[in-house]
Structures are given as structure tokens and as C-alpha cells.
mmCIF file of C-alpha atoms in Angstrom:
data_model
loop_
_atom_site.group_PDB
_atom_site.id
_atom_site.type_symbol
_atom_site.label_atom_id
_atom_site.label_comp_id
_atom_site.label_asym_id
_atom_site.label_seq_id
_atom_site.Cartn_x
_atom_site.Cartn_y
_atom_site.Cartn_z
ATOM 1 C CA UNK A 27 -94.814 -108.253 45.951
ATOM 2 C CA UNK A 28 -91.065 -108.985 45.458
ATOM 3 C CA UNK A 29 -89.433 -112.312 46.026
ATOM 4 C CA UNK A 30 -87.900 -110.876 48.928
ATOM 5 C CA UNK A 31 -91.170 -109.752 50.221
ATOM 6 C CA UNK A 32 -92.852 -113.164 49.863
ATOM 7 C CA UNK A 33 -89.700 -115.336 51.652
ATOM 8 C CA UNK A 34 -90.211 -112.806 54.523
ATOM 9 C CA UNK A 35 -93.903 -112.279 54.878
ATOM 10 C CA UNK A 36 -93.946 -115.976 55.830
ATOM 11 C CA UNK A 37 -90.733 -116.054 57.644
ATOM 12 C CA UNK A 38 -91.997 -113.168 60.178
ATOM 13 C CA UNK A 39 -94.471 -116.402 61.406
ATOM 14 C CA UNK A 40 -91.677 -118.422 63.081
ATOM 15 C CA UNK A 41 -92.297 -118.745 67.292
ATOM 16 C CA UNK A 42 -91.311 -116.636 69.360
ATOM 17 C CA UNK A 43 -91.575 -116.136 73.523
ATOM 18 C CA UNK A 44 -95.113 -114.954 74.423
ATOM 19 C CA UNK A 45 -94.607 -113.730 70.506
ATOM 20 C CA UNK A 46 -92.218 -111.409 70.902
ATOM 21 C CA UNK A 47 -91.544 -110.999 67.608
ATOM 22 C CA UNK A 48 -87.617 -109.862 68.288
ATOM 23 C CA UNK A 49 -86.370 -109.542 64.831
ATOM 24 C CA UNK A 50 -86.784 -106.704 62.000
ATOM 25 C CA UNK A 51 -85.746 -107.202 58.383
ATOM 26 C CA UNK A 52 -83.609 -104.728 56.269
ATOM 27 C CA UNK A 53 -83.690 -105.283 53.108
ATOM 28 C CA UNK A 54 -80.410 -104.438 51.218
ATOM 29 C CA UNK A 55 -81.052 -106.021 47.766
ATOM 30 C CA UNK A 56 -83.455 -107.949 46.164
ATOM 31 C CA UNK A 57 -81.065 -111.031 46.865
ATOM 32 C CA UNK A 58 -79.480 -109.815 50.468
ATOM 33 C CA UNK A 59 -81.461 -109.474 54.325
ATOM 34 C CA UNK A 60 -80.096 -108.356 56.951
ATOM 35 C CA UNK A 61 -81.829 -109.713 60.036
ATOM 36 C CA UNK A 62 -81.864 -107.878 63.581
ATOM 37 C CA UNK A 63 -82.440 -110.274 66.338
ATOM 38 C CA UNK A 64 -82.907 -108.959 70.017
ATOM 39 C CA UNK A 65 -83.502 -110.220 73.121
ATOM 40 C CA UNK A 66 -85.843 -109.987 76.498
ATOM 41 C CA UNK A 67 -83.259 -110.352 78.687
ATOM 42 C CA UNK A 68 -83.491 -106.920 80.611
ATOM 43 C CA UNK A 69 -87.371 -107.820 80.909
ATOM 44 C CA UNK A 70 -88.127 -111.448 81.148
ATOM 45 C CA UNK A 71 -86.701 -113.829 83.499
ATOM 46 C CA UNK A 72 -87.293 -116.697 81.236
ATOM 47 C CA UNK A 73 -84.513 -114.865 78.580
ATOM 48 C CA UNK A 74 -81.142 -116.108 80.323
ATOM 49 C CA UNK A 75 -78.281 -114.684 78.698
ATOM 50 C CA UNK A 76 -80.795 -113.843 75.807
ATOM 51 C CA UNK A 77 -80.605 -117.943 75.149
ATOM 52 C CA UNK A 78 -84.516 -118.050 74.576
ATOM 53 C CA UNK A 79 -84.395 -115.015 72.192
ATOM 54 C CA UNK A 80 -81.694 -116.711 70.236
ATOM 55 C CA UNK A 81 -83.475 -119.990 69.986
ATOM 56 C CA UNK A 82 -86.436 -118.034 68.674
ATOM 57 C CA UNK A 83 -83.861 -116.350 66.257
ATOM 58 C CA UNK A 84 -82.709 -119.742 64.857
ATOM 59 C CA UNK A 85 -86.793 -120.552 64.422
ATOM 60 C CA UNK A 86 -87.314 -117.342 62.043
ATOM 61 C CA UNK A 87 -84.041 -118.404 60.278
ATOM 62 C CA UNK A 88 -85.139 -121.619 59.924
ATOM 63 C CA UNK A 89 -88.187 -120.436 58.593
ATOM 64 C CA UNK A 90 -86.969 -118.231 55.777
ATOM 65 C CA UNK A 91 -84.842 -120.801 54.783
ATOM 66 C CA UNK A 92 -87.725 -122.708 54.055
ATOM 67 C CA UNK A 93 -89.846 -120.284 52.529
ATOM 68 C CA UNK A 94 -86.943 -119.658 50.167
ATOM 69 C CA UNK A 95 -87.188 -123.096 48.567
ATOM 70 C CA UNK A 96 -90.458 -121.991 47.378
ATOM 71 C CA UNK A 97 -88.476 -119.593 44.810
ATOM 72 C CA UNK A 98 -86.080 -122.143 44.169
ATOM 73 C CA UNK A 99 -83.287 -120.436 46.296
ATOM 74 C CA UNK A 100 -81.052 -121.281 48.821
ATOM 75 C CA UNK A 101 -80.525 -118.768 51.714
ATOM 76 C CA UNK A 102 -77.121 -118.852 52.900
ATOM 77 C CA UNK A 103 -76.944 -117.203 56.615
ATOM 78 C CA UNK A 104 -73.724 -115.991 58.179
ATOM 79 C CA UNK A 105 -74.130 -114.443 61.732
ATOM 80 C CA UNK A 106 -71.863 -110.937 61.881
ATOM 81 C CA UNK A 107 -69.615 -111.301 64.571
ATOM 82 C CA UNK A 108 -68.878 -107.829 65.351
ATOM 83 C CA UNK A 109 -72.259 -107.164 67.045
ATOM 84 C CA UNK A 110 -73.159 -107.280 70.914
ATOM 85 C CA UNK A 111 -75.182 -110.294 71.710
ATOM 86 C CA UNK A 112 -78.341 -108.456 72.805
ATOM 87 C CA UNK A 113 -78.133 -107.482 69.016
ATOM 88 C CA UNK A 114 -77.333 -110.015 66.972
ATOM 89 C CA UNK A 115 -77.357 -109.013 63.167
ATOM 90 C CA UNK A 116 -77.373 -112.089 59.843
ATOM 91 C CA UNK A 117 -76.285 -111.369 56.531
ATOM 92 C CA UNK A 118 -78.713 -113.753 54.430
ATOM 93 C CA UNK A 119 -78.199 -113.761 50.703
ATOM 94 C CA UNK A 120 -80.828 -115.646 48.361
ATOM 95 C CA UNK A 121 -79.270 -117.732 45.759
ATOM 96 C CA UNK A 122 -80.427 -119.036 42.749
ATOM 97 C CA UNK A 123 -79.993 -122.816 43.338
ATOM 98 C CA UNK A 124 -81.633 -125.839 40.627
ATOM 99 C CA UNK A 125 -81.168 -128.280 42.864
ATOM 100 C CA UNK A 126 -83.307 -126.986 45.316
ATOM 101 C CA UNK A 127 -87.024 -128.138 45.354
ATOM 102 C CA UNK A 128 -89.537 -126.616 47.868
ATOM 103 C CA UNK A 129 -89.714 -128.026 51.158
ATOM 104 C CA UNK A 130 -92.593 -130.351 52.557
ATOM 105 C CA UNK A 131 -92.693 -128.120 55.286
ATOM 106 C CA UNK A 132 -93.888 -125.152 53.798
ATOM 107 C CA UNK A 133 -97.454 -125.448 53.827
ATOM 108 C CA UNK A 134 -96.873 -125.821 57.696
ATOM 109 C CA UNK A 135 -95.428 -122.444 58.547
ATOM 110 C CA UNK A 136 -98.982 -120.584 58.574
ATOM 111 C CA UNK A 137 -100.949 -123.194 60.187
ATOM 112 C CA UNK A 138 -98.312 -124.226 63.286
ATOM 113 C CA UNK A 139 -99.590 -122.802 66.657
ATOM 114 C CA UNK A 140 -99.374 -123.975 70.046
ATOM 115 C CA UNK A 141 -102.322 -125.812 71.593
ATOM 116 C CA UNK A 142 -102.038 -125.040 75.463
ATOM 117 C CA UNK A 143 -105.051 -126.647 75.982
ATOM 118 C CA UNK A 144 -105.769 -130.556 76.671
ATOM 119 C CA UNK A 145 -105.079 -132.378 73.414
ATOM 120 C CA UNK A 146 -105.856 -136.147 72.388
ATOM 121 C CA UNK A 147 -103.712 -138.803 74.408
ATOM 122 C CA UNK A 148 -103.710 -142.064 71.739
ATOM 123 C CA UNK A 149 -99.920 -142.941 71.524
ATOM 124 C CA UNK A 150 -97.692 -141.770 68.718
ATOM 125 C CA UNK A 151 -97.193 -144.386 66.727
ATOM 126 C CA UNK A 152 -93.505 -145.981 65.434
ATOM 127 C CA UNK A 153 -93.738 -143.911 62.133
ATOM 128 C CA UNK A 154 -94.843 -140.650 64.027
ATOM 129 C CA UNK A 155 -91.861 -140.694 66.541
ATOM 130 C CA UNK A 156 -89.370 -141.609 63.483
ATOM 131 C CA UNK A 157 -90.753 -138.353 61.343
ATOM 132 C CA UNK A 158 -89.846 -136.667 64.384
ATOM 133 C CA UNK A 159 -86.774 -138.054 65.266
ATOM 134 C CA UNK A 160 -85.317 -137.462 62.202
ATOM 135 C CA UNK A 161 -86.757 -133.809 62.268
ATOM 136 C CA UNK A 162 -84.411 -132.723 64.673
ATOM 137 C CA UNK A 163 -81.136 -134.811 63.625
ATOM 138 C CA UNK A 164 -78.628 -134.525 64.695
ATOM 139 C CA UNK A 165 -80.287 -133.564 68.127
ATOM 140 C CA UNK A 166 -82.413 -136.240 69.492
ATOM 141 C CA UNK A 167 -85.448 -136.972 71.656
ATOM 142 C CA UNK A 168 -85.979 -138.344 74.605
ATOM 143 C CA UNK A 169 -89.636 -139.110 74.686
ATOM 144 C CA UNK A 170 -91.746 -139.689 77.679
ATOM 145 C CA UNK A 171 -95.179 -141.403 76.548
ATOM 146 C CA UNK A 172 -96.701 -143.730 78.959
ATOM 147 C CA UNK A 173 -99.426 -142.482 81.348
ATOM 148 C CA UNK A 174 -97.166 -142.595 84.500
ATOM 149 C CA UNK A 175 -94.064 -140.960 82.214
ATOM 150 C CA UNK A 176 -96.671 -138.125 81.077
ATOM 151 C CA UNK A 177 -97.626 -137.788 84.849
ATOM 152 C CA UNK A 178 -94.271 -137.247 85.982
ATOM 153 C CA UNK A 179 -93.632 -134.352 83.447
ATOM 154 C CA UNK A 180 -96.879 -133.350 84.511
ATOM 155 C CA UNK A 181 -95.489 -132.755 88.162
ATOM 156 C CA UNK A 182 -93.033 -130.987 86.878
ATOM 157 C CA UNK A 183 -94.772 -128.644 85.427
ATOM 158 C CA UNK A 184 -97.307 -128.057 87.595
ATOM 159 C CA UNK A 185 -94.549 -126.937 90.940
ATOM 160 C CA UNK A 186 -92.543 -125.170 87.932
ATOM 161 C CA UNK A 187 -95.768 -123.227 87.824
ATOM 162 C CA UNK A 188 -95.797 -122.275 91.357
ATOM 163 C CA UNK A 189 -92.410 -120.517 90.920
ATOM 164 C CA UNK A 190 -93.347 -118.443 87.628
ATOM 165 C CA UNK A 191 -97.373 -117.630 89.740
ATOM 166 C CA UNK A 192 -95.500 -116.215 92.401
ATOM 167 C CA UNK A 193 -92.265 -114.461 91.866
ATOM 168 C CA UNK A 194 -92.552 -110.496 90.442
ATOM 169 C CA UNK A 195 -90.015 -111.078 88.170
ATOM 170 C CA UNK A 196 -92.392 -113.326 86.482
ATOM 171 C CA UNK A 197 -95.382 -110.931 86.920
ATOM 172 C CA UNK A 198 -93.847 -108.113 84.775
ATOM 173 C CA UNK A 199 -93.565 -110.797 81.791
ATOM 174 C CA UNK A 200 -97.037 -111.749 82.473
ATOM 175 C CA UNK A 201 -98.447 -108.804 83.268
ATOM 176 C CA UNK A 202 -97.761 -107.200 79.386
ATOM 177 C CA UNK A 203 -97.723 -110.419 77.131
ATOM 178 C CA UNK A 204 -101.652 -111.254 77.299
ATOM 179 C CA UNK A 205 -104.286 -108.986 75.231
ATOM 180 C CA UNK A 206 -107.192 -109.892 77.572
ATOM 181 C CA UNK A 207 -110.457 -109.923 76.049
ATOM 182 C CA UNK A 208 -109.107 -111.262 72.778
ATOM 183 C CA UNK A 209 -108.840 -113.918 69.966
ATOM 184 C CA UNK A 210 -106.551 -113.003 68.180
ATOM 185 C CA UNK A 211 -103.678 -110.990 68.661
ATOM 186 C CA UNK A 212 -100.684 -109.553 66.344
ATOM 187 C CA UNK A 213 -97.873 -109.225 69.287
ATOM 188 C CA UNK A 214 -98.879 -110.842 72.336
ATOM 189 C CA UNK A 215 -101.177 -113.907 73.503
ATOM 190 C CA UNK A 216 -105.180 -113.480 73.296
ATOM 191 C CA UNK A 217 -106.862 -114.427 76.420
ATOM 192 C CA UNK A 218 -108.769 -117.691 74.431
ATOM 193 C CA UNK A 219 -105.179 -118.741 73.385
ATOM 194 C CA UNK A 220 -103.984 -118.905 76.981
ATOM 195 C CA UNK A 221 -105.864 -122.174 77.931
ATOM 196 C CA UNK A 222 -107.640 -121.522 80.971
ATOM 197 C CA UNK A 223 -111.500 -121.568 80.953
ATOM 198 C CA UNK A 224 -113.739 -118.157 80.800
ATOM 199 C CA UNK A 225 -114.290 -117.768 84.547
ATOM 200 C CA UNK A 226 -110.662 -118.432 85.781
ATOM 201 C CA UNK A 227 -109.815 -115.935 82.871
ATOM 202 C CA UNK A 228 -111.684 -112.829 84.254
ATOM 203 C CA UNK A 229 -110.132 -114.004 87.395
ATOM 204 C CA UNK A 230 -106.756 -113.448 86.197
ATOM 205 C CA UNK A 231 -107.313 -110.173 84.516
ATOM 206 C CA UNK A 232 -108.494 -109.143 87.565
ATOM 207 C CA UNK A 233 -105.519 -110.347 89.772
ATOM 208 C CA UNK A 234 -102.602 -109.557 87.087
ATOM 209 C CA UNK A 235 -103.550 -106.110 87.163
ATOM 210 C CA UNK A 236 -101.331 -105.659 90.588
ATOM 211 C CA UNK A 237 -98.715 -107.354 92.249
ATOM 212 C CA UNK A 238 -100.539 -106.634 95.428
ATOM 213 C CA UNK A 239 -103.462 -108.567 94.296
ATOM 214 C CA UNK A 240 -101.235 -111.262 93.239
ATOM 215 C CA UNK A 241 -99.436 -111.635 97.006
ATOM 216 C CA UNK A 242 -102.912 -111.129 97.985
ATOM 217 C CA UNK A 243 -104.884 -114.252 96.120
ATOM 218 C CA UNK A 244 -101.779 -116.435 96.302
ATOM 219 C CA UNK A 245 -101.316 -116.247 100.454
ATOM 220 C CA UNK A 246 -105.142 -116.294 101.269
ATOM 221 C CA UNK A 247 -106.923 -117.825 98.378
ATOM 222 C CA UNK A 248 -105.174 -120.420 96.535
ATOM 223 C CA UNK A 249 -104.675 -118.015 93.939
ATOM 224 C CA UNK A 250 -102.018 -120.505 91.785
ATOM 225 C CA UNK A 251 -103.841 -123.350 91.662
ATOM 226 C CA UNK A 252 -107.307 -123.406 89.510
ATOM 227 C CA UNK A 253 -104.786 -122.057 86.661
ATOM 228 C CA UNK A 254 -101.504 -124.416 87.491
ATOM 229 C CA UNK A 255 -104.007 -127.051 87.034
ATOM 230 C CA UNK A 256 -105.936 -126.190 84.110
ATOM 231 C CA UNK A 257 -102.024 -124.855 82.063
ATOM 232 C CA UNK A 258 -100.328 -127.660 83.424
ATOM 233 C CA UNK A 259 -101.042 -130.639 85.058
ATOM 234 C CA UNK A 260 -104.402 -131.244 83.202
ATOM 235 C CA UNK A 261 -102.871 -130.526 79.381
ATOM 236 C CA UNK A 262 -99.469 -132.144 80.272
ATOM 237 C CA UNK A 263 -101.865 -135.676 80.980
ATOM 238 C CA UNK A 264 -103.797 -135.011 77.921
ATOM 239 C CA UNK A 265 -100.847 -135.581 75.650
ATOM 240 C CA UNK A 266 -99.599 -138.556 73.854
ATOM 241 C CA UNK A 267 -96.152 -137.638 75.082
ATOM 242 C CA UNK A 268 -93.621 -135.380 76.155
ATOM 243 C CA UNK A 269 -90.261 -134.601 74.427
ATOM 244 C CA UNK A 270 -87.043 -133.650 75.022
ATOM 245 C CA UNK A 271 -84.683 -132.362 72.474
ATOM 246 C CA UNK A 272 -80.921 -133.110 73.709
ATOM 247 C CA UNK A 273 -78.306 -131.122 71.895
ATOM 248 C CA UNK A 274 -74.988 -133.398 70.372
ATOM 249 C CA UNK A 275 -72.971 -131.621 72.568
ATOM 250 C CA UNK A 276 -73.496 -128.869 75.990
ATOM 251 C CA UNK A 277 -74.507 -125.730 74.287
ATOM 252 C CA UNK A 278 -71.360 -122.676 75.096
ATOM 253 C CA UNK A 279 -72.049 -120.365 72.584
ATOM 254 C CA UNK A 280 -74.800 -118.247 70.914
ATOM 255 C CA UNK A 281 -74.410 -120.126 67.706
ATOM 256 C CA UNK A 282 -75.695 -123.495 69.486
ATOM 257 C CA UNK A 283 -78.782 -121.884 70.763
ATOM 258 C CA UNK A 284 -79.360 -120.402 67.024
ATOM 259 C CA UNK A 285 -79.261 -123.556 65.625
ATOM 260 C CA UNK A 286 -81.432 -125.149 68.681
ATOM 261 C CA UNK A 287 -83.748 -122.926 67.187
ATOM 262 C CA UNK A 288 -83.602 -124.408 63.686
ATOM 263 C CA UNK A 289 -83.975 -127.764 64.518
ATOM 264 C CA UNK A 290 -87.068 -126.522 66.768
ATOM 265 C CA UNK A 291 -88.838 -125.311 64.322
ATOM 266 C CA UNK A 292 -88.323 -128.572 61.763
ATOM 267 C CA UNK A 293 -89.476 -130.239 64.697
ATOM 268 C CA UNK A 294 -92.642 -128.130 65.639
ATOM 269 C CA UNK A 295 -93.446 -128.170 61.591
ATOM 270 C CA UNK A 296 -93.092 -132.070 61.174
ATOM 271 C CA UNK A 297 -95.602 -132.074 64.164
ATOM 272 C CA UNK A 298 -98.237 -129.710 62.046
ATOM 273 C CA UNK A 299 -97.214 -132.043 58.966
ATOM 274 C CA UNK A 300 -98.406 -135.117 61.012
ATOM 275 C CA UNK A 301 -101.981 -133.861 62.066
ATOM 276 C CA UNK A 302 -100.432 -133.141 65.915
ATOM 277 C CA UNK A 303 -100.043 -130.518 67.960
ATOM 278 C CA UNK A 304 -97.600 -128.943 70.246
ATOM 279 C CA UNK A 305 -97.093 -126.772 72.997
ATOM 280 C CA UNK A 306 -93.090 -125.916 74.265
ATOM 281 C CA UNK A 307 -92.519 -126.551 78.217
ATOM 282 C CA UNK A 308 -89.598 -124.508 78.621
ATOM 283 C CA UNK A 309 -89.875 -123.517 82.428
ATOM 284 C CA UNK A 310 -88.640 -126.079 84.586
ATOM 285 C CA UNK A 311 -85.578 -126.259 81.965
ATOM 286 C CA UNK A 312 -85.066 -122.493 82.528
ATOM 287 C CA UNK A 313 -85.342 -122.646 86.048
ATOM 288 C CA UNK A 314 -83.108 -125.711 86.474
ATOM 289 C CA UNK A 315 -80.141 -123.821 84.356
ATOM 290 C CA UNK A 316 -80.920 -121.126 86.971
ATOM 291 C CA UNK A 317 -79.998 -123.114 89.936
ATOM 292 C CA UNK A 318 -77.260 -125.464 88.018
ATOM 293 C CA UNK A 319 -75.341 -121.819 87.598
ATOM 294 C CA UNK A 320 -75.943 -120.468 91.217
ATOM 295 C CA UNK A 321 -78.144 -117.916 89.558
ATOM 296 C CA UNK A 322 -80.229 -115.743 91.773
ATOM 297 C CA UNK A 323 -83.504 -114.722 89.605
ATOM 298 C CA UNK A 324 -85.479 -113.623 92.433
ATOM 299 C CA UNK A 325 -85.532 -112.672 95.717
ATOM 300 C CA UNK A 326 -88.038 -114.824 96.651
ATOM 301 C CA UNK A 327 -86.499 -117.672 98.942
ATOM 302 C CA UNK A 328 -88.868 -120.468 98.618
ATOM 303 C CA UNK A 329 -89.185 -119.726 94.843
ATOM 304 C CA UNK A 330 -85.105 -120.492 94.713
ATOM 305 C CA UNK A 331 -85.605 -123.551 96.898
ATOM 306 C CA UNK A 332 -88.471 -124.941 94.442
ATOM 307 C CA UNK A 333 -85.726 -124.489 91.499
ATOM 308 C CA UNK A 334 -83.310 -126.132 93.091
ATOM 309 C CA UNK A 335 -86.026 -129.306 93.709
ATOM 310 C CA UNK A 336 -87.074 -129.086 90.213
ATOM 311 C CA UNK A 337 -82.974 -129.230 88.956
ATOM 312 C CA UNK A 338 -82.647 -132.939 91.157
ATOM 313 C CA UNK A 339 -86.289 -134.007 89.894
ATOM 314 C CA UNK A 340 -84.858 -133.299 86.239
ATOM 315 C CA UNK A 341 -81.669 -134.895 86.940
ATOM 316 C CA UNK A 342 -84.271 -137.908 87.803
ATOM 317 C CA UNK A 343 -86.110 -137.991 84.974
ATOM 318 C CA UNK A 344 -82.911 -137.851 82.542
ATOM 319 C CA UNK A 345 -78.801 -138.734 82.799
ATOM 320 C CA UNK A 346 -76.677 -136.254 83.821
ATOM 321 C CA UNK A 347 -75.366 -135.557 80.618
ATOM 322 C CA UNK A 348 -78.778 -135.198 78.860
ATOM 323 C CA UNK A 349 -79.618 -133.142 81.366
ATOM 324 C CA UNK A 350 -76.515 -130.777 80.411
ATOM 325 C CA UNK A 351 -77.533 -130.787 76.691
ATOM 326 C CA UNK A 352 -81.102 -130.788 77.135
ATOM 327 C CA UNK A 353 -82.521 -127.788 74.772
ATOM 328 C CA UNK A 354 -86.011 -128.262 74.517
ATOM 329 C CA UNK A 355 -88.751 -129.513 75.680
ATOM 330 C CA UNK A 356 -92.228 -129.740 74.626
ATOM 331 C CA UNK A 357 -95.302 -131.587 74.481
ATOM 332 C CA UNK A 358 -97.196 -133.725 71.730
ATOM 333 C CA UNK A 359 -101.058 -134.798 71.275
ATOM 334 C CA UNK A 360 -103.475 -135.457 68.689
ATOM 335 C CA UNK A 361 -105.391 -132.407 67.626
ATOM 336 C CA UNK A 362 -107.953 -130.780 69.295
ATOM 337 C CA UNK A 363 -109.796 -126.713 68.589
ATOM 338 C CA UNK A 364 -107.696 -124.044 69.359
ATOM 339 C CA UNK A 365 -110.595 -121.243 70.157
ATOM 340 C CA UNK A 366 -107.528 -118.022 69.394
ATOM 341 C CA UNK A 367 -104.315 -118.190 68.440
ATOM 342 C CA UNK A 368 -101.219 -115.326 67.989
ATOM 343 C CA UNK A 369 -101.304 -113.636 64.777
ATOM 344 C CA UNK A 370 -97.991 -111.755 63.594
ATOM 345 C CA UNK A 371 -97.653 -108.370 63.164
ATOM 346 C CA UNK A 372 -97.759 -106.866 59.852
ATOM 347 C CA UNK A 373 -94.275 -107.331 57.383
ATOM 348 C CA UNK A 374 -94.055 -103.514 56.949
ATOM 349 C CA UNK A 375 -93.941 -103.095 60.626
ATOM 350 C CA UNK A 376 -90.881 -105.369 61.126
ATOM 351 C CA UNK A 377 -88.976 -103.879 58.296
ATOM 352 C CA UNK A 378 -87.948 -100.745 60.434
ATOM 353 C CA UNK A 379 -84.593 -102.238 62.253
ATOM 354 C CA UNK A 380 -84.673 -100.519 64.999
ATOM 355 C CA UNK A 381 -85.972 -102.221 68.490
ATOM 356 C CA UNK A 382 -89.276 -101.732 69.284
#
């Protein structure tokens, strides 16, 4: 396998949404990528303005810079700027560098996953938090660690929930980003990775094969709430804490989310490094950037109402300015067994550029 081959085969195992996977590579020269990032936009409602996608974009880059240290090169990445931004396109050349040495992080880029489940709660200690603090520099953390702190976020999560349960533009992400049945899975989530127990599984493979059945268990049967608690309010207790990643300045342009993305992924790979775990809590972020902008995302009325609750809880919980820059969020716990996990999809198949 080339050099080229190698930097990319572990590159392609970056994050992405529901694992996505929205890049290709094209490989010009044994020293020169091109990468192809997309975006959900047109299909998820958790992809504004494609900011999610490009976060995930800045993860793989991230990622392939670090797998290049292993080959003692540097990867230099310049973003074209003549491309529409539901397509961006990189230019990465590999160069030959002495003073690079390979990254502590590397061993980490295989074995990070996200643990969705309940995790151990035992505080982080002072050394922990400053690894991670440092990870992300010049972002920082605000960290939320304390049983009634973790509660709180908790909350949050767990009425966030009740907008993505119950809105059909949430459904038709759902609906095609879980391989029921599974344990693995190269380009969605397998049903054991999800975090909800065997019975309330078959439940929702049952129910997420309709919207009808979805209006139908949520108006007469409390159909949100056996898996709002078990995805949300139970795992976002069982943490040692909650963290949010707050950008040096209000991210404008697509270049702030890419490199949102970067410092993600240092931050999700220190966490691996450590012996922790993670899982991102993007929603009630997403939701509250939806009703900040007077964004309609649905035309559900009590689902708008719920993100505009969630926006003044958040604005609670941090200053208004953090709230502005706020990037990330995600929580942290000692580590517990993941029964499945999301696999990647073969390198060969993300070498063709073209969207799939």
C-alpha cells in the first residue's frame, strides 16, 4: 500500500453525523489529495447551512494530518475557494518534514467511538480536564461536572429529545441512519450502538418504519419517553461531566466551522488517550441556533416553541457571549462496553469523488 494509501485508510475513520461519511479522496500524486467534502443539508435538519458537515470535514482533516506524522510528513491543507459550499474541495500536499515526529494521538484514531450508553460518573480529575483543555486551545471548555450541573444538561437533553422524537423532519434522518438488527455497521449506526435496551429497540424498528406510527405512539402511548430516557437523561447523569467547547470568536464563515472540527477531533482523541469516553450532544445547540436566527425547521408549532425554551435555558446555563461562540458540546465518563460500534466504509469506496 502507498504512503498515500496508509495516511488515508486511517483518515477515512474521523466522525461524522450518524456516519455519514461525506468526503471522497482523489488522489492526484503520491504527495497531493484532493478532498471532496459534502453536506446533509437538503436531508437532515441537524445540517444548518451544512455547519455540521463542515465540522465533520475539519475532523477527517484533522485526522489525516495526524496520520501523516506517522510518515514523517506534514500535510499542508488549503481549502479551494472557487467551489460552492455544499461542495467544498482541499488541496492537501504531503511534505517531507524532519522535524516532525508522530503524534501521541495516533494510536487513538481506530479505537475512538462514541459511548451513548451510561458511562462511569467518578470526577475528572485536575490533570484530566488540563489534557483536555489544552486539546482544544485556543477554544476552551466550559465544563459542567457536579451532580446537579450534569442534571441540568441532562434536562436539556432530554426536552431537546422531544423536539427531534416528534418532528418529520427529524424522522427522515432517523428513519435511514440506523441498520437495525446490527453490530456493526460500515455507513450508518447498528441498532446495539444506538443505546437503548433490546426491547425498546424492536419497539423502535417497529414505529420508525412510518410516520403514521410515529404520530400514532407519540399522541396515545408515550411513544418518546422509554427512549428520551434511556439516550438522554439516564447517560447524560452517568457522566463525569459535560463540556462545552466555546470558539475564540462567533463563528461567520465556513473556515471556523472547519477548524471547529479540528480541534474536535484533538479533543475526542485526548479523551480515548485518557481511558474516557465520549458521546457529542449537539441538539439543543442546533436547535437553539435555529430559534436565535428566526429559523423555521418545522412546521410543527409546539416543536418551535420547545426551541425557543431550550435557546433561554442555554442562555441560563452559559453568558451570552459563550452562548454565541459555543461550538460543541459533548459529554465525558469513565469507560464502560460498547456492545457495536460504526465501522467505516471501505478506502476504495471513498476514492470515487463523486457524491454518493
Amino acid at each position: 500500500m502507498r504512503t498515500v494509501d496508509k495516511i488515508l485508510d486511517l483518515a477515512r475513520w474521523a466522525p461524522s453525523g450518524d456516519n455519514t461519511q461525506i468526503w471522497r479522496f482523489e488522489v492526484l500524486a503520491d504527495d497531493h489529495v484532493r478532498v471532496h467534502g459534502f453536506d446533509t443539508r437538503h436531508w437532515c435538519v441537524y445540517d444548518l447551512e451544512g455547519h455540521a458537515s463542515q465540522i465533520a470535514v475539519g475532523a477527517m482533516l484533522e485526522t489525516l494530518s495526524i496520520a501523516a506524522t506517522a510518515h514523517g510528513l506534514r500535510a499542508d491543507i488549503a481549502r479551494r475557494p472557487d467551489t460552492p459550499d455544499t461542495h467544498l474541495q482541499f488541496d492537501i500536499r504531503l511534505i517531507a518534514d524532519p522535524s516532525v515526529a508522530p503524534d501521541p494521538l495516533l494510536p487513538c484514531i481506530t479505537t475512538r467511538s462514541v459511548q451513548r450508553r451510561a458511562m462511569g460518573s467518578r470526577p475528572l480529575t485536575d490533570e484530566e480536564r488540563q489534557a483536555l483543555d489544552a486539546a482544544v486551545f485556543p477554544y476552551r471548555i466550559v465544563w459542567f461536572g457536579g451532580f446537579r450541573d450534569r442534571l441540568r444538561i441532562a434536562k436539556l437533553n432530554f426536552d431537546s429529545a422531544q423536539i427531534r422524537l416528534t418532528i418529520p423532519e427529524a424522522f427522515q434522518t432517523h428513519s435511514r441512519v440506523i441498520e437495525w438488527g446490527a453490530r456493526f455497521s460500515e455507513d450508518r449506526i447498528p441498532e446495539a450502538a444506538v443505546g437503548v435496551d433490546p426491547l425498546t429497540g424492536k419497539l423502535m424498528r417497529f414505529v420508525m418504519a412510518s410516520w403514521s406510527r410515529v404520530e400514532f405512539f407519540n399522541r396515545w402511548l408515550f411513544g418518546t419517553f422509554a427512549p428520551r430516557l434511556q439516550l438522554d437523561l439516564i447517560p447524560g447523569i452517568a457522566c463525569s461531566a459535560h463540556a462545552f467547547m466555546i470558539a475564540p470568536t462567533r463563528p461567520d464563515r465556513i473556515d471556523d466551522y472547519v477548524a471547529t472540527g479540528r480541534a474536535m477531533q484533538r479533543l475526542w482523541l485526548t479523551v480515548e488517550k485518557l481511558g474516557l469516553q465520549s458521546q457529542p450532544e449537539m441538539t439543543p445547540l442546533i436547535f437553539n441556533q435555529y430559534a436565535r436566527a428566526g429559523r423555521r425547521f418545522t412546521e410543527n408549532g409546539e416543536a418551535l416553541a420547545r426551541a425557543d425554551d431550550l435557546a433561554q435555558r442555554l442562555g441560563s446555563l452559559l453568558p451570552e457571549e459563550d452562548v454565541e461562540r459555543a461550538v460543541w458540546a459533548c459529554r465525558i465518563g469513565r469507560s464502560r462496553n460498547i456492545p457495536g460500534r460504526s465501522l467505516r466504509l471501505p478506502l476504495e469506496r471513498l476514492q470515487n469523488h463523486e457524491e454518493s
